[in-house]
Short mmCIF file of C-alpha atoms in Angstrom, two decimals:
data_model
loop_
_atom_site.label_atom_id
_atom_site.label_comp_id
_atom_site.label_asym_id
_atom_site.label_seq_id
_atom_site.Cartn_x
_atom_site.Cartn_y
_atom_site.Cartn_z
CA MET A 13 -27.61 -13.08 -67.34
CA SER A 14 -25.94 -10.58 -65.14
CA ASP A 15 -27.81 -7.77 -63.73
CA ALA A 16 -25.22 -5.34 -65.52
CA LEU A 17 -26.43 -6.92 -68.96
CA ILE A 18 -30.26 -6.87 -67.99
CA ASN A 19 -29.85 -3.09 -67.28
CA GLY A 20 -27.66 -2.44 -70.41
CA LEU A 21 -30.38 -4.13 -72.59
CA ALA A 22 -33.36 -2.59 -70.81
CA GLY A 23 -31.61 0.87 -71.15
CA ALA A 24 -31.15 0.48 -74.69
CA GLY A 25 -34.59 -0.54 -75.52
CA GLY A 26 -36.07 2.09 -73.43
CA GLY A 27 -33.89 4.66 -75.19
CA ILE A 28 -34.81 3.66 -78.66
CA ILE A 29 -38.58 4.16 -77.98
CA ALA A 30 -37.91 7.54 -76.44
CA GLN A 31 -35.91 8.61 -79.26
CA LEU A 32 -38.78 7.52 -81.71
CA ILE A 33 -41.36 9.49 -79.99
CA THR A 34 -39.23 12.75 -79.33
CA TYR A 35 -37.15 12.74 -82.54
CA PRO A 36 -38.88 15.63 -84.44
CA LEU A 37 -38.59 17.96 -81.55
CA GLN A 38 -34.59 16.79 -81.22
CA THR A 39 -34.15 17.99 -84.66
CA VAL A 40 -35.75 21.19 -84.49
CA ASN A 41 -33.88 21.90 -81.29
CA THR A 42 -30.42 21.16 -82.87
CA ARG A 43 -31.33 23.94 -85.59
CA GLN A 44 -32.30 26.11 -83.00
CA GLN A 45 -28.71 25.56 -80.96
CA THR A 46 -26.83 26.14 -84.26
CA ASP A 47 -28.42 29.45 -85.51
CA ARG A 48 -25.89 31.97 -85.61
CA GLY A 49 -28.42 34.75 -85.03
CA LEU A 50 -26.87 38.07 -83.87
CA LYS A 51 -27.53 39.67 -80.32
CA LYS A 52 -31.28 40.29 -79.62
CA GLU A 53 -32.12 38.56 -83.12
CA LYS A 54 -34.60 36.25 -81.35
CA SER A 55 -36.46 33.92 -83.76
CA LYS A 56 -40.14 35.00 -84.30
CA LEU A 57 -41.27 31.26 -84.97
CA GLY A 58 -42.09 28.77 -82.08
CA THR A 59 -41.05 25.10 -82.00
CA ILE A 60 -44.56 24.04 -83.79
CA GLU A 61 -44.26 26.90 -86.29
CA GLN A 62 -40.50 25.53 -87.24
CA MET A 63 -41.60 22.17 -87.60
CA LEU A 64 -44.46 23.30 -89.82
CA GLN A 65 -41.73 25.17 -91.88
CA VAL A 66 -39.59 22.34 -92.21
CA ILE A 67 -42.40 20.08 -93.24
CA LYS A 68 -43.73 22.77 -95.96
CA HIS A 69 -40.06 23.88 -97.35
CA GLU A 70 -38.09 20.38 -96.88
CA GLY A 71 -40.58 17.65 -96.78
CA TRP A 72 -41.73 15.93 -93.38
CA GLU A 73 -38.80 13.32 -93.84
CA ARG A 74 -36.25 16.17 -92.90
CA LEU A 75 -37.74 16.08 -89.27
CA TYR A 76 -36.28 12.29 -89.21
CA GLY A 77 -32.99 13.34 -90.83
CA GLY A 78 -30.40 11.19 -89.08
CA LEU A 79 -32.90 8.83 -87.52
CA ALA A 80 -30.91 5.58 -88.48
CA PRO A 81 -27.47 6.62 -86.99
CA SER A 82 -29.54 8.55 -84.14
CA LEU A 83 -31.34 4.95 -83.18
CA VAL A 84 -27.75 3.34 -83.22
CA GLY A 85 -26.36 6.07 -81.17
CA THR A 86 -29.11 5.98 -78.73
CA ALA A 87 -29.00 2.24 -78.23
CA ALA A 88 -25.28 2.26 -78.02
CA SER A 89 -25.27 5.18 -75.58
CA GLN A 90 -27.95 3.77 -73.23
CA GLY A 91 -26.58 0.30 -73.48
CA VAL A 92 -22.87 1.31 -72.72
CA TYR A 93 -23.88 3.71 -70.05
CA TYR A 94 -26.28 1.64 -68.12
CA TYR A 95 -23.72 -1.52 -68.43
CA PHE A 96 -20.88 0.29 -67.09
CA TYR A 97 -23.01 2.16 -64.61
CA GLN A 98 -24.30 -1.10 -63.03
CA ILE A 99 -20.68 -2.45 -63.05
CA PHE A 100 -19.68 0.78 -61.06
CA ARG A 101 -22.66 0.86 -58.98
CA ASN A 102 -22.07 -2.84 -57.71
CA LYS A 103 -18.47 -1.76 -56.62
CA ALA A 104 -19.54 1.17 -55.05
CA GLU A 105 -22.17 -0.82 -52.98
CA ALA A 106 -19.50 -3.67 -51.98
CA ALA A 107 -17.23 -0.81 -50.85
CA ALA A 108 -20.18 0.81 -48.87
CA LEU A 109 -20.89 -2.57 -47.22
CA GLU A 110 -17.09 -2.98 -46.55
CA ARG A 111 -17.08 0.51 -44.69
CA ARG A 112 -20.23 -0.43 -42.80
CA LYS A 113 -18.22 -3.60 -41.34
CA ILE A 114 -15.58 -1.24 -39.71
CA GLY A 115 -18.18 0.93 -38.64
CA VAL A 116 -18.24 3.82 -41.28
CA GLY A 117 -21.48 4.58 -42.80
CA ASP A 118 -24.80 2.58 -42.82
CA GLY A 119 -23.97 0.44 -45.75
CA SER A 120 -25.68 2.42 -48.52
CA VAL A 121 -24.25 4.13 -51.68
CA GLY A 122 -24.44 8.01 -50.77
CA MET A 123 -25.09 10.98 -53.02
CA LEU A 124 -21.53 11.87 -53.79
CA SER A 125 -20.77 8.18 -54.66
CA SER A 126 -23.69 8.04 -56.93
CA LEU A 127 -22.36 11.16 -58.78
CA VAL A 128 -19.14 9.74 -59.17
CA VAL A 129 -20.49 6.26 -60.50
CA ALA A 130 -22.56 8.16 -63.09
CA ALA A 131 -19.57 10.62 -64.21
CA LEU A 132 -17.61 7.56 -64.83
CA SER A 133 -20.34 5.57 -66.74
CA GLY A 134 -20.74 8.85 -68.81
CA CYS A 135 -17.10 9.46 -69.78
CA VAL A 136 -16.93 5.76 -70.82
CA ASN A 137 -20.04 6.50 -73.10
CA VAL A 138 -18.87 9.80 -74.51
CA LEU A 139 -15.49 8.53 -75.71
CA PHE A 140 -17.29 5.42 -77.36
CA THR A 141 -20.02 7.38 -79.05
CA ASN A 142 -19.00 10.81 -79.92
CA PRO A 143 -18.63 9.93 -83.64
CA ILE A 144 -22.23 8.71 -84.00
CA TRP A 145 -23.54 12.10 -82.69
CA VAL A 146 -21.34 14.13 -84.88
CA VAL A 147 -22.89 12.42 -87.86
CA VAL A 148 -26.34 12.81 -86.46
CA THR A 149 -25.77 16.51 -85.88
CA ARG A 150 -24.75 16.80 -89.44
CA MET A 151 -27.78 15.19 -90.64
CA GLN A 152 -30.22 17.03 -88.39
CA THR A 153 -28.77 20.59 -89.48
CA PHE A 154 -28.76 19.99 -93.25
CA LYS A 155 -31.25 21.93 -94.97
CA LYS A 156 -32.46 20.59 -98.16
CA ASN A 157 -32.87 23.39 -100.81
CA LEU A 158 -34.22 23.17 -104.40
CA LYS A 159 -31.42 23.53 -107.01
CA LYS A 160 -31.84 24.93 -110.47
CA SER A 161 -31.38 22.27 -113.29
CA GLU A 162 -30.56 22.51 -116.91
CA PRO A 163 -32.93 24.79 -119.00
CA VAL A 164 -36.53 23.13 -119.90
CA GLN A 165 -36.72 23.78 -123.57
CA GLU A 166 -40.47 23.05 -123.98
CA LEU A 167 -41.23 25.60 -121.54
CA SER A 168 -40.81 29.09 -122.49
CA THR A 169 -41.69 32.61 -121.67
CA ALA A 170 -43.19 35.14 -124.26
CA GLN A 171 -39.55 35.92 -125.31
CA ASP A 172 -38.86 32.33 -125.84
CA GLU A 173 -36.33 32.19 -123.06
CA PRO A 174 -36.04 28.84 -121.38
CA VAL A 175 -37.15 28.36 -118.10
CA LEU A 176 -35.24 26.85 -115.24
CA ALA A 177 -36.89 23.97 -113.80
CA ALA A 178 -36.44 23.21 -109.95
CA ALA A 179 -34.82 19.73 -109.33
CA GLU A 180 -34.52 17.92 -106.04
CA PRO A 181 -30.85 17.34 -104.79
CA PRO A 182 -29.71 14.02 -103.90
CA PRO A 183 -30.36 12.87 -100.58
CA PHE A 184 -28.07 13.70 -97.81
CA GLY A 185 -27.56 10.39 -96.16
CA THR A 186 -25.37 8.64 -93.49
CA THR A 187 -22.45 8.26 -95.75
CA HIS A 188 -22.50 11.71 -97.17
CA ALA A 189 -22.34 13.04 -93.47
CA ILE A 190 -19.30 10.64 -92.81
CA GLN A 191 -17.63 11.94 -95.94
CA GLU A 192 -18.17 15.66 -95.16
CA VAL A 193 -16.81 15.34 -91.52
CA TYR A 194 -13.89 13.34 -93.02
CA ASP A 195 -12.96 15.76 -95.57
CA GLU A 196 -13.42 18.70 -93.15
CA ALA A 197 -11.18 17.53 -90.24
CA GLY A 198 -10.00 14.26 -90.90
CA VAL A 199 -10.53 11.36 -88.43
CA LEU A 200 -10.29 13.79 -85.60
CA GLY A 201 -13.50 15.46 -87.18
CA PHE A 202 -15.61 12.54 -85.41
CA TRP A 203 -14.42 13.72 -81.87
CA ARG A 204 -15.40 17.45 -82.35
CA GLY A 205 -17.12 18.73 -79.44
CA VAL A 206 -15.87 15.72 -77.15
CA PHE A 207 -14.64 18.36 -74.46
CA PRO A 208 -17.79 20.02 -73.78
CA THR A 209 -19.53 16.57 -73.93
CA LEU A 210 -17.28 15.20 -71.42
CA ILE A 211 -17.77 17.97 -69.20
CA MET A 212 -21.52 17.37 -69.92
CA VAL A 213 -21.51 14.02 -68.33
CA SER A 214 -22.44 15.97 -65.26
CA ASN A 215 -25.84 16.23 -67.10
CA PRO A 216 -26.74 12.65 -66.41
CA SER A 217 -24.50 12.45 -63.14
CA ILE A 218 -26.94 15.01 -61.68
CA GLN A 219 -30.08 13.35 -63.65
CA PHE A 220 -29.52 10.01 -61.81
CA MET A 221 -28.37 11.51 -58.64
CA LEU A 222 -31.68 13.31 -58.29
CA TYR A 223 -33.65 10.48 -59.67
CA GLU A 224 -32.15 7.88 -57.21
CA THR A 225 -32.36 10.14 -54.26
CA MET A 226 -35.93 10.71 -55.20
CA LEU A 227 -36.80 7.08 -55.64
CA LYS A 228 -35.01 6.21 -52.45
CA LYS A 229 -37.09 8.83 -50.54
CA LEU A 230 -40.07 7.58 -51.99
CA LYS A 231 -39.49 3.95 -51.15
CA GLN A 232 -38.69 4.74 -47.77
CA ARG A 233 -42.10 6.79 -47.16
CA ARG A 234 -43.95 3.90 -48.70
CA ALA A 235 -42.15 1.39 -46.29
CA LEU A 236 -43.18 3.72 -43.52
CA SER A 237 -46.50 4.01 -44.22
CA LYS A 238 -49.34 1.32 -43.19
CA LYS A 239 -50.06 0.45 -46.69
CA ASP A 240 -48.85 -3.27 -47.59
CA ASN A 241 -47.65 -2.15 -51.08
CA SER A 242 -44.33 -0.55 -51.00
CA GLY A 243 -43.64 -0.63 -54.54
CA VAL A 244 -43.32 2.14 -57.03
CA THR A 245 -45.50 2.52 -60.24
CA ALA A 246 -44.89 2.99 -63.88
CA LEU A 247 -46.68 6.49 -63.74
CA GLU A 248 -44.35 7.48 -60.62
CA ILE A 249 -41.27 6.37 -62.26
CA PHE A 250 -42.38 8.41 -65.19
CA LEU A 251 -42.65 11.61 -62.96
CA LEU A 252 -39.42 11.22 -61.23
CA GLY A 253 -37.62 10.47 -64.25
CA ALA A 254 -39.11 14.03 -65.86
CA LEU A 255 -38.13 15.89 -62.59
CA ALA A 256 -34.85 14.75 -62.64
CA LYS A 257 -33.83 15.45 -66.42
CA LEU A 258 -35.59 18.84 -65.96
CA GLY A 259 -33.06 19.69 -63.29
CA ALA A 260 -30.20 18.43 -65.05
CA THR A 261 -31.05 20.22 -68.32
CA VAL A 262 -31.29 23.75 -66.94
CA VAL A 263 -27.75 23.46 -65.45
CA THR A 264 -25.95 21.97 -68.41
CA TYR A 265 -27.82 23.43 -71.48
CA PRO A 266 -25.07 26.25 -72.55
CA LEU A 267 -22.54 23.28 -72.87
CA LEU A 268 -25.15 21.35 -75.05
CA VAL A 269 -25.25 24.49 -77.49
CA VAL A 270 -21.45 24.80 -77.71
CA LYS A 271 -21.26 20.89 -78.55
CA SER A 272 -23.67 21.48 -81.37
CA ARG A 273 -22.13 24.29 -82.73
CA LEU A 274 -18.69 22.37 -82.85
CA GLN A 275 -20.29 19.28 -84.50
CA ALA A 276 -22.43 21.22 -87.20
CA LYS A 277 -20.90 22.04 -90.43
CA GLN A 278 -18.18 24.56 -90.17
CA VAL A 279 -18.16 27.47 -92.91
CA THR A 280 -14.69 28.58 -93.48
CA THR A 281 -15.49 31.40 -95.88
CA GLY A 282 -17.49 34.33 -95.44
CA ASP A 283 -18.73 35.46 -91.82
CA LYS A 284 -16.17 34.26 -89.09
CA ARG A 285 -18.82 34.02 -86.56
CA HIS A 286 -19.73 30.98 -88.59
CA HIS A 287 -16.62 29.11 -88.08
CA TYR A 288 -15.20 27.72 -84.73
CA LYS A 289 -11.66 26.50 -84.13
CA GLY A 290 -12.28 24.94 -80.89
CA THR A 291 -14.44 25.21 -77.57
CA SER A 292 -12.76 28.30 -76.25
CA ASP A 293 -12.85 29.82 -79.91
CA ALA A 294 -16.77 29.13 -79.99
CA ILE A 295 -17.61 30.30 -76.34
CA LEU A 296 -15.88 33.76 -76.98
CA LYS A 297 -17.35 34.26 -80.46
CA MET A 298 -20.81 33.38 -79.03
CA ILE A 299 -20.48 36.09 -76.10
CA ARG A 300 -19.20 38.51 -78.72
CA TYR A 301 -21.82 37.97 -81.47
CA GLU A 302 -24.81 36.70 -79.67
CA GLY A 303 -24.32 37.57 -76.15
CA LEU A 304 -25.72 35.06 -73.02
CA TYR A 305 -29.01 34.68 -74.91
CA GLY A 306 -26.95 32.47 -77.60
CA PHE A 307 -26.12 29.94 -74.97
CA TYR A 308 -29.81 29.19 -74.35
CA LYS A 309 -31.18 29.14 -77.63
CA GLY A 310 -33.74 26.31 -78.14
CA MET A 311 -33.96 25.62 -74.43
CA GLY A 312 -37.75 25.64 -73.97
CA THR A 313 -37.70 22.94 -76.94
CA LYS A 314 -34.85 21.01 -75.23
CA ILE A 315 -36.76 20.85 -71.83
CA VAL A 316 -40.05 19.59 -73.20
CA GLN A 317 -38.05 16.92 -75.58
CA SER A 318 -35.30 15.78 -72.90
CA VAL A 319 -38.02 15.67 -69.99
CA LEU A 320 -40.34 13.45 -72.32
CA ALA A 321 -37.59 11.39 -73.55
CA ALA A 322 -36.12 10.87 -70.11
CA ALA A 323 -39.49 9.98 -68.41
CA VAL A 324 -40.55 7.53 -71.08
CA LEU A 325 -37.02 5.93 -71.09
CA PHE A 326 -37.23 5.41 -67.09
CA MET A 327 -40.44 3.83 -67.35
CA ILE A 328 -39.84 1.72 -70.26
CA LYS A 329 -36.33 0.53 -68.60
CA GLU A 330 -37.87 -0.31 -65.29
CA GLU A 331 -40.77 -2.32 -66.78
CA LEU A 332 -38.24 -4.18 -68.88
CA VAL A 333 -35.83 -4.76 -66.06
CA ARG A 334 -39.01 -5.97 -63.97
CA GLY A 335 -40.12 -8.23 -66.65
CA ALA A 336 -36.76 -9.92 -67.38
CA ARG A 337 -36.04 -10.43 -63.80
CA PHE A 338 -39.68 -11.94 -63.52
CA LEU A 339 -38.90 -14.29 -66.44
CA LEU A 340 -35.66 -15.50 -65.17
CA THR A 341 -36.84 -15.99 -61.48
CA ASN A 342 -39.71 -18.28 -62.91
CA LYS A 343 -37.38 -19.83 -65.10
CA VAL A 344 -35.03 -20.80 -62.39
CA LYS A 345 -38.09 -21.96 -60.23
CA SER A 346 -39.34 -24.11 -63.28
CA LYS A 347 -36.15 -26.22 -63.30
CA PRO A 348 -36.23 -29.78 -61.85
CA PRO A 349 -34.23 -30.14 -58.45
#
């Protein structure tokens, strides 16, 4: 089994577990991002209060709206990303060794090369998986409301007027979201928000650059110390992943908000601020109607969700990779000569 495949499968497994743990936070955050409140019209409800409101008025299952396609998207995204990341990383390491032979560099992959490798991997990932995340955004932002049904004749007021009973609307599933996107914009609708998402490849690029830089320095410090054990523990991987994601999220959050606005359901009638024709139109309307605050709605929730998800992802991925390599090594040793 190739090193790229091991990293791809480990990344997919770690991504799924991290997604399951943090999904309710992600749902609330997407709703915060797509809220079109006016300037200085800040929400008085915190993240926990909003989660409780969703449970009260729509049911706890709405916190997991779009979970199935999200898990597919997470597995696909992490698998594709890590697979191509390892391929591009191997090529970068080979190039660095070749440069060392002619007296250029020390044979290691530098920070700029790591950034380029992560960016290329991110672009491939975005082009493959954007349709999945459009569907997930639609399902996360769908709000279940009770609708009035036919009059119930056996229940009446003192004036013998029929009482309207509340009925549950049909579930909004994956097929409904797909149909909604297609009816609204055709096949191209599944690539809504792809432009800011492509720019957002800087997020994992910055994340992995910070992560690998901190990991490299930590290993170097361990190697220089007098301790025999120079390995990195799962807890340290957890903390490094959290710090790396925190830095990347703060820098790229406004692009994430724009992407969510474009992928959410577009209202073609009524208030014009609810409808965006494209990336530039969304940015201009957000500045006009919401101010700079609009680009940072839900940032606190996103930081908590992203940092926790990234930390879990890195920790589990490293453990899965380590376990897979251990099993493969033992398998090779156990083979008869």
